[in-house]
PDB file of C-alpha atoms and ligand atoms in Angstrom:
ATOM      1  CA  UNK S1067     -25.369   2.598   4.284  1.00 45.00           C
ATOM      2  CA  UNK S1068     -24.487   1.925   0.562  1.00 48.00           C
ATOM      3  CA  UNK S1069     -23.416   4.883  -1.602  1.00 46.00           C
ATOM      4  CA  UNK S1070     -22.083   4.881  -5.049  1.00 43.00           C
ATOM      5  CA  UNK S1071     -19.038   6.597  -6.094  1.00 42.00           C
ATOM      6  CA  UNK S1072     -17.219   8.487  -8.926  1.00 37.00           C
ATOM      7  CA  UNK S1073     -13.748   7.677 -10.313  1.00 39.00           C
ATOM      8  CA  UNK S1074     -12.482  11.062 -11.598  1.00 37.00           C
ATOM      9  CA  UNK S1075      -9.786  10.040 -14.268  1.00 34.00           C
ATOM     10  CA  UNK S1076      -7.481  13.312 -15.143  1.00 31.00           C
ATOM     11  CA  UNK S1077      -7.116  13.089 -18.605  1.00 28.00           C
ATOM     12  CA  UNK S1078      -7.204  16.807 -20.061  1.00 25.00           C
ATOM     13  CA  UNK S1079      -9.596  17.903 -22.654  1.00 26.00           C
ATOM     14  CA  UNK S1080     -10.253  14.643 -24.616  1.00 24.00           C
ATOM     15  CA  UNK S1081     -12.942  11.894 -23.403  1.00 25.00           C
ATOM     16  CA  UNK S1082     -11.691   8.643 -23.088  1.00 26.00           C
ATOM     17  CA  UNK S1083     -14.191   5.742 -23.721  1.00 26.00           C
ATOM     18  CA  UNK S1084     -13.197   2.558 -21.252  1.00 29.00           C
ATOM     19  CA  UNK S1085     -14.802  -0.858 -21.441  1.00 28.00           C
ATOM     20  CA  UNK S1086     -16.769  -2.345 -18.493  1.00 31.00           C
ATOM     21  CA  UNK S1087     -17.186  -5.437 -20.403  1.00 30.00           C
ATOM     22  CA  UNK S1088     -15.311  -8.461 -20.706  1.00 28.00           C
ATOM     23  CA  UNK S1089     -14.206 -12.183 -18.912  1.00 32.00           C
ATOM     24  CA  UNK S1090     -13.190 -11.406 -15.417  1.00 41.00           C
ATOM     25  CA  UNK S1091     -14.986  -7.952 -15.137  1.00 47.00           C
ATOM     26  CA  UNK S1092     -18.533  -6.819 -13.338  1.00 54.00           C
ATOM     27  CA  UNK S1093     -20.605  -4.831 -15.320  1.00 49.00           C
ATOM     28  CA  UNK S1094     -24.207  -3.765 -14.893  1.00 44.00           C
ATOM     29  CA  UNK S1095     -26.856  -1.979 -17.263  1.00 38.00           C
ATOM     30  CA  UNK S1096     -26.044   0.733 -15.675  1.00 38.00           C
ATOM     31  CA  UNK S1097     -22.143   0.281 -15.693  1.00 48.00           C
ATOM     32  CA  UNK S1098     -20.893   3.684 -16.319  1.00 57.00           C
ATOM     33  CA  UNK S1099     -21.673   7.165 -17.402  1.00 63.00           C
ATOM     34  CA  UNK S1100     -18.902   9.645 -19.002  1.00 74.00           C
ATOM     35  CA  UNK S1101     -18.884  13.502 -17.880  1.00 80.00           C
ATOM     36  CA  UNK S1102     -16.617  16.523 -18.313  1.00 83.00           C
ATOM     37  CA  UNK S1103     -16.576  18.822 -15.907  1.00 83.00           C
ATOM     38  CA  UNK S1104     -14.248  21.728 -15.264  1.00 87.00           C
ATOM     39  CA  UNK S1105     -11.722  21.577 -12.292  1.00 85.00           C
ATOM     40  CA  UNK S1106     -10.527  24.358  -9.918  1.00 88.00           C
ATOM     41  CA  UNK S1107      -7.717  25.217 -12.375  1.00 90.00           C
ATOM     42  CA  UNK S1108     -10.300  25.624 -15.131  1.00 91.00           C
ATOM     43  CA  UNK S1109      -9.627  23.089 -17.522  1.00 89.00           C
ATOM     44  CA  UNK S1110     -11.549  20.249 -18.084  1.00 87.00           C
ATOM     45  CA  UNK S1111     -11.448  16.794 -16.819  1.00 83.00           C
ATOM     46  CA  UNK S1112     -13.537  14.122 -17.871  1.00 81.00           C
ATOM     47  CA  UNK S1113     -15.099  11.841 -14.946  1.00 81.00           C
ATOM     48  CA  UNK S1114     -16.292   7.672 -15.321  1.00 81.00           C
ATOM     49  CA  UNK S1115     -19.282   7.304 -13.149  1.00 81.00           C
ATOM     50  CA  UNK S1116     -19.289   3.437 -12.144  1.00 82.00           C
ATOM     51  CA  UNK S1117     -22.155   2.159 -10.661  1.00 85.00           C
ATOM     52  CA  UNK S1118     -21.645   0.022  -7.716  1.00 90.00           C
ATOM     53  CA  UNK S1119     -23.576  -0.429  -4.202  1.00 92.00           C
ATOM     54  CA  UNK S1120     -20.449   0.102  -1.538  1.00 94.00           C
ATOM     55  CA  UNK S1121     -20.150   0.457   2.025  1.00 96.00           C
ATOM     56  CA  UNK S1122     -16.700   1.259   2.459  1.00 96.00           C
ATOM     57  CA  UNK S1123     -13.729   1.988  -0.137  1.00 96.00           C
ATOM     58  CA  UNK S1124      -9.881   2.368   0.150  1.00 97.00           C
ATOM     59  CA  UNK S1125      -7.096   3.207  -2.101  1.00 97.00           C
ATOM     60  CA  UNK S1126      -4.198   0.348  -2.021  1.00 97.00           C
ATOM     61  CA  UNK S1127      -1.340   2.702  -3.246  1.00 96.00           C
ATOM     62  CA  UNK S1128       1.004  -1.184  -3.686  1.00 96.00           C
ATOM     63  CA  UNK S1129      -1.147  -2.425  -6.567  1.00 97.00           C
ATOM     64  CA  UNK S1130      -2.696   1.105  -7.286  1.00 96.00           C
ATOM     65  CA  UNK S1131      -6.368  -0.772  -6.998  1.00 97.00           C
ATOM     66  CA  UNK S1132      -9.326   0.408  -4.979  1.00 96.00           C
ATOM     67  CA  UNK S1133     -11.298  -1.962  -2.797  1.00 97.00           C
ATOM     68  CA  UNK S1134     -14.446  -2.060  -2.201  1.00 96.00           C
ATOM     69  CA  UNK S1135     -16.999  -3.755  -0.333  1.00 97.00           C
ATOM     70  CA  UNK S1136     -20.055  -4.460  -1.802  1.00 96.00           C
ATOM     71  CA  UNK S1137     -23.363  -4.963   0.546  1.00 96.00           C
ATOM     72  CA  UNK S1138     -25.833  -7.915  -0.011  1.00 96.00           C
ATOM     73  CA  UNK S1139     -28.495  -5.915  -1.262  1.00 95.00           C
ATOM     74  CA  UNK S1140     -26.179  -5.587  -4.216  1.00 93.00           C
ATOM     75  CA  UNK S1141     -28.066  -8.848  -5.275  1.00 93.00           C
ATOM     76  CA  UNK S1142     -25.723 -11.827  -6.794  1.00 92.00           C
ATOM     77  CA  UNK S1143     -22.357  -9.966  -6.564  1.00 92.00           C
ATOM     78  CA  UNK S1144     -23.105  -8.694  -2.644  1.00 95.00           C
ATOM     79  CA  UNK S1145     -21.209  -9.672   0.267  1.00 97.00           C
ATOM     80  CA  UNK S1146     -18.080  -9.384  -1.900  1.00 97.00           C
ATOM     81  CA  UNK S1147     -14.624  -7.074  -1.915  1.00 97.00           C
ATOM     82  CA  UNK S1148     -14.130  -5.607  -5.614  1.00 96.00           C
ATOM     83  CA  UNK S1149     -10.878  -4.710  -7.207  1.00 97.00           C
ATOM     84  CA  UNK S1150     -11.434  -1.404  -9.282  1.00 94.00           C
ATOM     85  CA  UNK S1151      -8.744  -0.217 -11.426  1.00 93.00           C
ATOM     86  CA  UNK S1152      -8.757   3.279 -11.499  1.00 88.00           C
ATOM     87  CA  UNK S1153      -6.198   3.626 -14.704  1.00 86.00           C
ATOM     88  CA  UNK S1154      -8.601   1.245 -16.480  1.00 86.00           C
ATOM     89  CA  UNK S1155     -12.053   2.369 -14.895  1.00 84.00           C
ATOM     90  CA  UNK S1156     -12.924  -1.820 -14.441  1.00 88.00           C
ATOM     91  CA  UNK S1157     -14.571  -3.306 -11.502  1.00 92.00           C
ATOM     92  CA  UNK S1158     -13.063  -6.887 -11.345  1.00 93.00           C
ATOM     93  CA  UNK S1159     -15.518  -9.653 -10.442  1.00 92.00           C
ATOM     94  CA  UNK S1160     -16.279  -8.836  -6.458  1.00 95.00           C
ATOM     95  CA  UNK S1161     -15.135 -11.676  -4.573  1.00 97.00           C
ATOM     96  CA  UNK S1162     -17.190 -13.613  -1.686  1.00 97.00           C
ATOM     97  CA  UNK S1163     -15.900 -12.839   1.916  1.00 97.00           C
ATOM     98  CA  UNK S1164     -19.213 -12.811   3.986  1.00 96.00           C
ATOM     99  CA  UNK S1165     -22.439 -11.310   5.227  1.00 96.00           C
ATOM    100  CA  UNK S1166     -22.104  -7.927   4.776  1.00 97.00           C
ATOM    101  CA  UNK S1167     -18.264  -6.487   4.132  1.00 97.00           C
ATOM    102  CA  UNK S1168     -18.546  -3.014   5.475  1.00 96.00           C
ATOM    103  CA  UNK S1169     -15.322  -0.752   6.927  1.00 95.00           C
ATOM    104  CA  UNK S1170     -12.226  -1.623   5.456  1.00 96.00           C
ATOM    105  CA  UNK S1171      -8.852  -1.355   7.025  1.00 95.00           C
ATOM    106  CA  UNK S1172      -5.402  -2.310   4.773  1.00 94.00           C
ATOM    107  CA  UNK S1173      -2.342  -3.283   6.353  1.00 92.00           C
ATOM    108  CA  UNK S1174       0.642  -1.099   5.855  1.00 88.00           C
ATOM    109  CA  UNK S1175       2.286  -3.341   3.214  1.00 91.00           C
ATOM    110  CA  UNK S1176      -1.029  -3.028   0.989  1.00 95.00           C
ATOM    111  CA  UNK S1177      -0.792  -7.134   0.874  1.00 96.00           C
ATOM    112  CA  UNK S1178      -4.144  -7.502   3.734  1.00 96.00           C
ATOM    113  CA  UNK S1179      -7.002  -6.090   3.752  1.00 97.00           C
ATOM    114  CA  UNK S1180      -9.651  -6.403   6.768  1.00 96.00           C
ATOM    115  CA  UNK S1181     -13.293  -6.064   6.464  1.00 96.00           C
ATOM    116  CA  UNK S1182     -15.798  -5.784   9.103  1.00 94.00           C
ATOM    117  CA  UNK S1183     -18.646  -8.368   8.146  1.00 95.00           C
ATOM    118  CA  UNK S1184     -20.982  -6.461  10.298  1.00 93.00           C
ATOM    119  CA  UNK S1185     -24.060  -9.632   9.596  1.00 94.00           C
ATOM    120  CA  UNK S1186     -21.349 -12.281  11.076  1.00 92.00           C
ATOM    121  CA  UNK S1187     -19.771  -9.840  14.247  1.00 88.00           C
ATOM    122  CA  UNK S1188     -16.719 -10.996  12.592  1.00 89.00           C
ATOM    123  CA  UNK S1189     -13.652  -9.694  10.707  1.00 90.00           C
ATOM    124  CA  UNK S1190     -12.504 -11.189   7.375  1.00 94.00           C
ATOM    125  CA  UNK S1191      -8.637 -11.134   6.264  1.00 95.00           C
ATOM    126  CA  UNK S1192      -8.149 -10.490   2.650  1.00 97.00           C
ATOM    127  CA  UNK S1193      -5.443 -11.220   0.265  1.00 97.00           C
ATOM    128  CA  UNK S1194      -4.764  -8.603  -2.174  1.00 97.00           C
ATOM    129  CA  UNK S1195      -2.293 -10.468  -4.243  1.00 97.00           C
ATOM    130  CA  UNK S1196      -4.524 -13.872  -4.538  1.00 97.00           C
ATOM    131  CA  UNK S1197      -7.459 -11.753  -4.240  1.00 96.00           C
ATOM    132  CA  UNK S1198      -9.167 -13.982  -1.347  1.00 96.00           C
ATOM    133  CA  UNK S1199     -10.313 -14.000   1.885  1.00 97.00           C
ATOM    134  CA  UNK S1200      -7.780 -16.036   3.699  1.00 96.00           C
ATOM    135  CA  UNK S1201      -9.773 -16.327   6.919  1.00 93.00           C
ATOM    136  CA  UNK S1202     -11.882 -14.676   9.432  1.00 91.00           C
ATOM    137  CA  UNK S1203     -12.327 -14.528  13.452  1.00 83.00           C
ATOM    138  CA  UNK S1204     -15.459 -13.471  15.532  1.00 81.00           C
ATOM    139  CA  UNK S1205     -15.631 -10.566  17.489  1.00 77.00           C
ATOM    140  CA  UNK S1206     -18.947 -10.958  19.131  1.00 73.00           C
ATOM    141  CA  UNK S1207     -22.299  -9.370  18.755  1.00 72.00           C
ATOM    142  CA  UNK S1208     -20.892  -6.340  21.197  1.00 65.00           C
ATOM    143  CA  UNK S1209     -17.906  -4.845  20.858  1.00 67.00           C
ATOM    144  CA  UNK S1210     -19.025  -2.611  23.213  1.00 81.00           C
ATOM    145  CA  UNK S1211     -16.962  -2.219  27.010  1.00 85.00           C
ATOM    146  CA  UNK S1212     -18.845  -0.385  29.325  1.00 87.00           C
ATOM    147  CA  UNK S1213     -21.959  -0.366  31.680  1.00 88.00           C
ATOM    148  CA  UNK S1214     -24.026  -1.624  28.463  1.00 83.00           C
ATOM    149  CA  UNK S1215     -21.427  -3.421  27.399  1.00 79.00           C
ATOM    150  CA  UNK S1216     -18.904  -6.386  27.879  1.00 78.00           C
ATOM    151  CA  UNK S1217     -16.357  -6.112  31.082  1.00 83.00           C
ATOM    152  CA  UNK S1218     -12.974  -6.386  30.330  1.00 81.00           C
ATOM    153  CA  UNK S1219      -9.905  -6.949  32.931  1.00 85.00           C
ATOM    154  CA  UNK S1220      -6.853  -7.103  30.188  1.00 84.00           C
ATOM    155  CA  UNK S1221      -3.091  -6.651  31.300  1.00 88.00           C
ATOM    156  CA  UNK S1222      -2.773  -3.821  28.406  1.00 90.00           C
ATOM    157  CA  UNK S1223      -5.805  -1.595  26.915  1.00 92.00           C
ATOM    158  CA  UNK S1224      -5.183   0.653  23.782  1.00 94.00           C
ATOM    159  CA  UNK S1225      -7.454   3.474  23.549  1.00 96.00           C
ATOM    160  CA  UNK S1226      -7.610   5.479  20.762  1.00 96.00           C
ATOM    161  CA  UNK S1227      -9.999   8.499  20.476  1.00 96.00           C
ATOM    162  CA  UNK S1228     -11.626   7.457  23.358  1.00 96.00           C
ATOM    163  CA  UNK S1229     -13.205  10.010  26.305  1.00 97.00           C
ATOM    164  CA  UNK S1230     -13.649   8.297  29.112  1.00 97.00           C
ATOM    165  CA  UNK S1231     -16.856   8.397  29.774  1.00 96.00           C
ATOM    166  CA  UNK S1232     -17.891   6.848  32.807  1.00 96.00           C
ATOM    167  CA  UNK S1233     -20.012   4.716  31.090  1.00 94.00           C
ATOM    168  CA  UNK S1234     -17.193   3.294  29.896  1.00 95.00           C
ATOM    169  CA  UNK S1235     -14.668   3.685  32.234  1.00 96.00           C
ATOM    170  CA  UNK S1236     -17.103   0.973  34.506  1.00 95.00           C
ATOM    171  CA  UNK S1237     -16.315  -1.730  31.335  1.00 91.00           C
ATOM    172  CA  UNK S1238     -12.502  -1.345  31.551  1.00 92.00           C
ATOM    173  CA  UNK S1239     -11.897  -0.367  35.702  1.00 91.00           C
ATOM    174  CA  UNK S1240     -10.416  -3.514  35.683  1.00 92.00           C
ATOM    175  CA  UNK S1241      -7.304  -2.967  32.998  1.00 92.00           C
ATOM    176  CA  UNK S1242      -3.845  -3.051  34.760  1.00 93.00           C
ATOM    177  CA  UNK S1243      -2.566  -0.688  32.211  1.00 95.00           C
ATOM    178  CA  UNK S1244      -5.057   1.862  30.134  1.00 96.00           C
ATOM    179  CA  UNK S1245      -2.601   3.719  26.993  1.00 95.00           C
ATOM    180  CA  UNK S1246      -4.735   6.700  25.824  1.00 97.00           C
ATOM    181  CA  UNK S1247      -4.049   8.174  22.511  1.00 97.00           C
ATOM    182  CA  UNK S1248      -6.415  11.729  22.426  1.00 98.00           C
ATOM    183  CA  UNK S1249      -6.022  14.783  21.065  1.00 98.00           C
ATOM    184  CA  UNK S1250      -7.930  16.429  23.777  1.00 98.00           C
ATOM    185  CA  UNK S1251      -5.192  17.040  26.580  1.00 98.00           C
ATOM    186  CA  UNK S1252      -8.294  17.381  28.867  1.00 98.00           C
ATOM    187  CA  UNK S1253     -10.185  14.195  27.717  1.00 98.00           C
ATOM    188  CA  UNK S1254     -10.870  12.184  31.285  1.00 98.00           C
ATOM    189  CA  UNK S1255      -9.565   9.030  29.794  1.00 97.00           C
ATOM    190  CA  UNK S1256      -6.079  10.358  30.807  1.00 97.00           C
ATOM    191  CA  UNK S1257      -6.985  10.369  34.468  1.00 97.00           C
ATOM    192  CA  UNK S1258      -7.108   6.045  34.064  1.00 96.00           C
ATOM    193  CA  UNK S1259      -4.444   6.440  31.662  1.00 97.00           C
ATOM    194  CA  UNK S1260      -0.904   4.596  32.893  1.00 96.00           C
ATOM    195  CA  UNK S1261       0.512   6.585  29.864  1.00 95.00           C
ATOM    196  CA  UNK S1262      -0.748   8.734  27.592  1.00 96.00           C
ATOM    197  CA  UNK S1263      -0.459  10.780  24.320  1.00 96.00           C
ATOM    198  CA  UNK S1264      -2.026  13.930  23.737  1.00 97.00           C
ATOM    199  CA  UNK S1265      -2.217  14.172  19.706  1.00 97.00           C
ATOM    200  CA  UNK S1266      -3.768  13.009  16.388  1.00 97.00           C
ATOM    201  CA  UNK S1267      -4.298   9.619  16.645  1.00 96.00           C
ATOM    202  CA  UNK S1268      -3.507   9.201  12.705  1.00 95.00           C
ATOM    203  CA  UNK S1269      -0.063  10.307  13.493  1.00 96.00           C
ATOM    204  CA  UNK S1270       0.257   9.350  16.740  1.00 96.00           C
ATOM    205  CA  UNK S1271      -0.685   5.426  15.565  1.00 95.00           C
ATOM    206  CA  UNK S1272       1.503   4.948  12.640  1.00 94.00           C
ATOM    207  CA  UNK S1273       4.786   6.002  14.766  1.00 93.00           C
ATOM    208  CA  UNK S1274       3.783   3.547  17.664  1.00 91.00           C
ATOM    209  CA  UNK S1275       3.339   0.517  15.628  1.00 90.00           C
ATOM    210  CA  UNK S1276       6.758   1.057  13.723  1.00 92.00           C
ATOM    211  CA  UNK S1277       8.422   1.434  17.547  1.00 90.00           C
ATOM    212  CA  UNK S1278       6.534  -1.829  18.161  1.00 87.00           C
ATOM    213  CA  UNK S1279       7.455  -3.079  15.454  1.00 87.00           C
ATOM    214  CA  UNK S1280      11.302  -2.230  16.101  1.00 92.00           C
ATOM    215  CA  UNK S1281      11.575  -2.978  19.874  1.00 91.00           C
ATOM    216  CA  UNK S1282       9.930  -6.765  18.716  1.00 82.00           C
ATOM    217  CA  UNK S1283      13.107  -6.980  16.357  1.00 78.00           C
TER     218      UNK S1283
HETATM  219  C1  LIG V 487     -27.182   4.405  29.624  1.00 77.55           C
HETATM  220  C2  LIG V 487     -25.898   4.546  28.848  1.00 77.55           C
HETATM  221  C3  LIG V 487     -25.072   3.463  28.711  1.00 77.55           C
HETATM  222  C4  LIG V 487     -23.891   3.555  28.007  1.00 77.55           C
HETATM  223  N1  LIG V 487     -23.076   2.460  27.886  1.00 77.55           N
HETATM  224  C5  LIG V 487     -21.893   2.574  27.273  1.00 77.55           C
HETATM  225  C6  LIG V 487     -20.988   1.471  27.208  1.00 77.55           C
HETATM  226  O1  LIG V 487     -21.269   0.374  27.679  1.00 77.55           O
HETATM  227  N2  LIG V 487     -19.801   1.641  26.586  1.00 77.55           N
HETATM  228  C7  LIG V 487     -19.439   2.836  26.019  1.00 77.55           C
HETATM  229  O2  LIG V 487     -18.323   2.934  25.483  1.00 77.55           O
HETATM  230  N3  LIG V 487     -20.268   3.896  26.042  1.00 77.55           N
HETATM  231  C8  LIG V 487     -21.478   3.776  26.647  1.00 77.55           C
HETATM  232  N4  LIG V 487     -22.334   4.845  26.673  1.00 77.55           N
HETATM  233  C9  LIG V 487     -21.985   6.042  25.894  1.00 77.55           C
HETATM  234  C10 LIG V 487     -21.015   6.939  26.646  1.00 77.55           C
HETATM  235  O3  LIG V 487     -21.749   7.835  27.465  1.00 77.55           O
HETATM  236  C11 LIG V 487     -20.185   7.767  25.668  1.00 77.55           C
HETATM  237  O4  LIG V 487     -21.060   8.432  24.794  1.00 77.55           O
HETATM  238  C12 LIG V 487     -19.245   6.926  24.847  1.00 77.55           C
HETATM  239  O5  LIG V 487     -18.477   6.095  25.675  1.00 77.55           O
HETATM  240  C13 LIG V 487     -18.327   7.864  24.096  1.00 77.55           C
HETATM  241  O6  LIG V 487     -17.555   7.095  23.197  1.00 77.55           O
HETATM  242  P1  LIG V 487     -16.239   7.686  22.567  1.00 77.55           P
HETATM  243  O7  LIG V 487     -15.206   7.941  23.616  1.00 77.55           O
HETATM  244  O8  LIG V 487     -15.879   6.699  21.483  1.00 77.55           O
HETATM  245  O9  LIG V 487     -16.706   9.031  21.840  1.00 77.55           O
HETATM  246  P2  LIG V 487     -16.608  10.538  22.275  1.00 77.55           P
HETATM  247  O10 LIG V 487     -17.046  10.804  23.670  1.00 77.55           O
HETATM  248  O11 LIG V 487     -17.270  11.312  21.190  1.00 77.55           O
HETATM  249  O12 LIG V 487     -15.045  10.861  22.251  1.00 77.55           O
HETATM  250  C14 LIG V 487     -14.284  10.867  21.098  1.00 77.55           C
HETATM  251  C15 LIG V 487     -12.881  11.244  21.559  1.00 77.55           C
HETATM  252  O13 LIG V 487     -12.018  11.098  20.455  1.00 77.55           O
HETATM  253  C16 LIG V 487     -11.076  12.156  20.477  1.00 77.55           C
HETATM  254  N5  LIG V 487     -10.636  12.326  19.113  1.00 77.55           N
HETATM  255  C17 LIG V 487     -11.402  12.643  18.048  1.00 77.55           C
HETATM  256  N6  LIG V 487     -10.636  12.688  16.947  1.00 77.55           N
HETATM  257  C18 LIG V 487      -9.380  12.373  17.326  1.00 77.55           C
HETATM  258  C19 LIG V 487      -8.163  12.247  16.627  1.00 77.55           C
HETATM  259  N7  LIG V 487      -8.081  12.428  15.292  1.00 77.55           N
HETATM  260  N8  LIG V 487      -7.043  11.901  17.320  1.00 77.55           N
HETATM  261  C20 LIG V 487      -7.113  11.717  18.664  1.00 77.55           C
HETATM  262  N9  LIG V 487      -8.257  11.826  19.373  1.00 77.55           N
HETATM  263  C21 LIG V 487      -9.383  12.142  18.711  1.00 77.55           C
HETATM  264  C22 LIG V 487     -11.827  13.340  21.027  1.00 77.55           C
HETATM  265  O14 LIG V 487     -10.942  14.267  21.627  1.00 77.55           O
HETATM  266  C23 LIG V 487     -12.747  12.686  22.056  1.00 77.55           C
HETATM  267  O15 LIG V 487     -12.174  12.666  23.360  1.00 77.55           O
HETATM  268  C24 LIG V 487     -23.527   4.789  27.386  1.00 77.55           C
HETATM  269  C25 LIG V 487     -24.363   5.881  27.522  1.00 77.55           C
HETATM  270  C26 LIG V 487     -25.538   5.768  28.233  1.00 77.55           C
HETATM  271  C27 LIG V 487     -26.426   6.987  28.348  1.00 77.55           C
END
């Protein structure tokens, strides 16, 4: 589903008044709204409202710019990532990447972003320093393993956050090696598990890709 979002910009007791306008920038009637409001330390801080349609947005702390993708009902700047400078408070011209740009997952070096084009079952690479989508692979209309779903016989299979439910367990029976990555110690994913990690995926992930990452030299 679309939502809008604020920007809060932290800039003490003074407005600041920030152009929308100009070559190279998106702007709509309905751009951008000023408001102050007062923070939990009790001074005041004033907040752009920018209107845009998104589905999904992240912060890319390399080029301190937030991405977003923008749905097709957004009209004739849909199916597009946007660059938003939050310093600024501009929305740079969204850029084409497919039918309908929804989650949005950047790489640890803030140089790719991926986007789930959920109207093409595909998943679109992005370029944040050329600002393009560099290319895009299908992922088929069900991602889905399980009894509903696609069967799947794969040497390794990561799960992360996954239960176990038997419904999928009878999609992925046929994995010679299941890693499960669950906080729940009694999830029953770890009873197909070869190995498995009982913690917080968001920690647990990061610290297994960089020992990837090391052991592949
Ligand atoms: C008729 C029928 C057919 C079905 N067919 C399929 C099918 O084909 N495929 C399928 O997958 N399902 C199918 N299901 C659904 C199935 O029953 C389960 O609901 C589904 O598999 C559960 O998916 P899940 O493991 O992603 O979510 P959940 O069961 O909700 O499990 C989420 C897990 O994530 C863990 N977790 C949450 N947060 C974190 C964190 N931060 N770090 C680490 N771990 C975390 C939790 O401990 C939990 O174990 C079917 C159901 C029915 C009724």
């Amino acid at each position: 589903m679309s939502k809008s979002f604020t920007l809060r910009l932290v800039i003490g007791l003074s407005a600041i008044s920030l152009t929308l306008f100009g070559v190279g920038f998106y702007s709509s009637s309905a751009a951008s709204s000023d408001d102050q409001v007062i923070n939990s330390l009790g001074t005041v801080d004033s907040v752009r409202r920018l209107s845009l349609p998104t589905n999904d947005i992240v912060f890319n702390a390399t080029d301190s710019r937030l991405y977003a993708s923008v749905p097709s009902s957004a009209g004739s700047i849909g199916n597009g990532i946007a660059a938003i400078d939050p310093y600024a408070g501009t929305i740079g011209a969204p850029v084409w990447v497919g039918s309908e740009p929804s989650k949005l997952a950047l790489a640890n070096d803030g140089l790719t972003l991926y986007t789930y084009l959920a109207g093409a079952y595909s998943i679109g690479r992005y370029d944040t320093r050329t600002q393009h989508l560099t290319s895009s692979f299908l992922i088929g209309q069900d991602p889905n393993f399980g009894l509903t779903g696609a069967t799947v016989a794969p040497d390794l299979y990561i799960t992360i956050g996954i239960s176990g439910a038997v419904q999928h367990i009878a999609g992925i029976s046929g994995a010679r090696n299941v890693v499960a990555i669950n906080r729940d110690a009694d999830a029953n994913i770890f009873k197909y598990a070869r190995y498995g990690v009982v913690g917080d995926w968001k920690q647990i992930v990061p610290a297994f890709t960089q020992r990837l990452k090391e052991l592949r030299g």
